[in-house]
Amino acid sequence: AKSHRWKDIPDVKQRKMAEETAKKDASTTPVEDMSLLSITDGENARGIPFVKFIDDVDSFANSFTPPASAELMIGAYSELHSKFKTFETTLTQKKHNYSQKIPDIEKSLSLIKNLVKKKEENETAITRYNLADSIYGKAEIDCSAGIVNLWLGANVMLEYTYEEAIAFLSQNEESARRESQIVKEDLAFVRDQIVTSEVSMTRIFNWDVRKRRAEGDETAK
């Protein structure tokens, strides 16, 4: 399965290493390309950064040497916004995959538990299997052997006893539910950061408009 970690987004790891180095010299190095560390404030348990909300755009811009321009700040937030949108797509796909995977595991568990019941009652199980599109054959399953085969993916099938299969699938279900919950939490978190970055870009733009208007008024005097 593909990782859904933030650091696996292209360039994030390389940028972070460069930013840590640049941060040490931030007080003396002129700002030409704003570091992502300048517009983030910590990270969550999975390493996804919190987007810094700029309460006072003027003070934030003047905290750099030389003062950061609106274009520079919007460019930095736009890049971060783009990374979050990419990550949002990845997490959304993950969420969809789990929404299909978990019911499949539940169905498999239910079927095996039914076979166990048939075995305990010394009965056979009647089922239908797919021969072709819309064509099914009828089969009678001898449950006395207590053996079932599970598809593991990548064209791999393994034989398990009923007890082993139930334990294996139960563990998979627990893991899938746990991972699914993490994905849901991270997806909600990422969407919050996307909103914060969009609001920040709007505030910077409006600040720049007011600043240019004020400068224009001063020039006209």
XYZ file of C-alpha atoms in Angstrom, residues 59-210:
152
model
C 4.364 42.990 11.356
C 4.938 39.593 9.732
C 6.322 41.152 6.531
C 8.643 43.433 8.523
C 9.984 40.521 10.581
C 12.206 39.646 7.611
C 15.296 41.417 6.327
C 14.540 43.011 3.940
C 10.762 43.140 4.554
C 8.967 40.393 2.652
C 6.865 41.492 -0.304
C 3.259 40.415 -0.847
C 4.364 38.422 -3.887
C 6.908 36.506 -1.817
C 4.471 35.738 0.993
C 1.635 34.737 -1.332
C 4.072 32.587 -3.312
C 5.138 30.733 -0.152
C 1.555 30.152 0.964
C 0.571 29.121 -2.552
C 3.309 26.478 -2.613
C 2.240 25.144 0.772
C -1.407 25.208 -0.317
C -0.492 23.154 -3.386
C 1.266 20.540 -1.250
C -1.751 20.292 1.046
C -4.091 19.848 -1.936
C -1.878 17.036 -3.242
C -1.900 15.405 0.185
C -5.665 15.854 0.437
C -6.089 13.881 -2.797
C -3.881 11.083 -1.447
C -5.796 10.893 1.835
C -9.170 10.994 0.076
C -8.139 7.987 -2.009
C -6.929 6.220 1.129
C -10.250 6.878 2.831
C -12.105 5.457 -0.169
C -9.908 2.340 -0.196
C -10.602 1.663 3.490
C -14.341 2.187 2.951
C -14.177 -0.770 0.551
C -11.587 -2.877 2.354
C -13.256 -2.974 5.786
C -16.655 -4.295 4.526
C -14.809 -6.957 2.489
C -12.982 -8.139 5.615
C -16.241 -8.159 7.594
C -17.911 -10.229 4.884
C -15.038 -12.743 4.851
C -15.154 -13.049 8.639
C -18.902 -13.610 8.567
C -18.546 -16.358 5.939
C -15.837 -18.198 7.875
C -17.794 -17.981 11.124
C -20.739 -19.502 9.270
C -18.483 -22.360 8.123
C -17.387 -22.901 11.721
C -21.024 -23.133 12.774
C -21.728 -25.662 10.016
C -18.735 -27.719 11.108
C -19.875 -27.759 14.741
C -23.316 -28.903 13.625
C -21.830 -31.551 11.269
C -23.544 -29.935 8.301
C -22.380 -29.050 4.810
C -22.606 -25.529 3.415
C -24.370 -24.812 0.137
C -23.007 -21.976 -1.980
C -22.924 -20.670 -5.520
C -19.791 -19.706 -7.399
C -19.324 -17.572 -10.480
C -18.665 -19.434 -13.736
C -19.042 -16.488 -16.098
C -20.960 -13.228 -16.315
C -24.390 -13.848 -14.747
C -23.772 -17.617 -14.699
C -23.337 -19.416 -11.374
C -22.751 -23.013 -10.352
C -24.000 -24.685 -7.178
C -21.522 -26.302 -4.802
C -21.694 -28.248 -1.551
C -18.833 -27.562 0.876
C -17.593 -30.182 3.303
C -16.812 -28.187 6.450
C -15.399 -31.109 8.438
C -11.814 -30.431 7.306
C -11.927 -26.938 8.793
C -9.775 -25.514 6.000
C -10.252 -22.272 4.053
C -8.129 -20.475 1.438
C -7.703 -16.706 1.557
C -6.604 -14.385 -1.214
C -3.795 -12.152 0.099
C -3.364 -10.132 -3.074
C -0.728 -10.183 -5.843
C -2.126 -13.541 -7.011
C -1.213 -15.149 -3.686
C -3.578 -17.545 -1.897
C -2.792 -19.303 1.374
C -4.498 -22.128 3.244
C -5.654 -21.535 6.833
C -7.628 -23.415 9.424
C -10.864 -21.704 10.371
C -9.343 -20.521 13.645
C -6.226 -19.146 11.928
C -8.302 -17.400 9.269
C -10.553 -15.750 11.864
C -7.542 -14.574 13.883
C -5.805 -13.264 10.745
C -8.847 -11.426 9.414
C -9.734 -10.027 12.829
C -6.241 -8.594 13.142
C -6.512 -7.119 9.629
C -9.887 -5.602 10.442
C -8.576 -4.009 13.638
C -5.570 -2.602 11.796
C -7.712 -1.324 8.918
C -10.135 0.419 11.282
C -7.268 2.026 13.186
C -5.588 3.239 9.993
C -8.915 4.413 8.590
C -9.516 6.550 11.681
C -6.045 8.086 11.374
C -6.683 8.883 7.713
C -10.010 10.546 8.572
C -8.377 12.646 11.290
C -5.501 13.673 9.015
C -7.893 14.494 6.173
C -9.909 16.800 8.434
C -6.680 18.370 9.698
C -5.339 18.904 6.171
C -8.584 20.552 5.061
C -8.338 22.937 8.020
C -4.792 23.865 6.945
C -5.960 24.428 3.373
C -8.592 26.883 4.637
C -6.019 28.658 6.814
C -3.607 29.033 3.899
C -6.385 30.367 1.643
C -7.477 32.883 4.282
C -3.860 33.973 4.793
C -3.340 34.540 1.063
C -6.509 36.638 0.951
C -5.383 38.711 3.946
C -1.952 39.302 2.366
C -3.547 40.346 -0.922
C -5.897 42.779 0.817
C -2.993 44.152 2.880
C -1.016 44.733 -0.311
C -3.950 46.528 -1.968
C -4.358 48.832 1.042
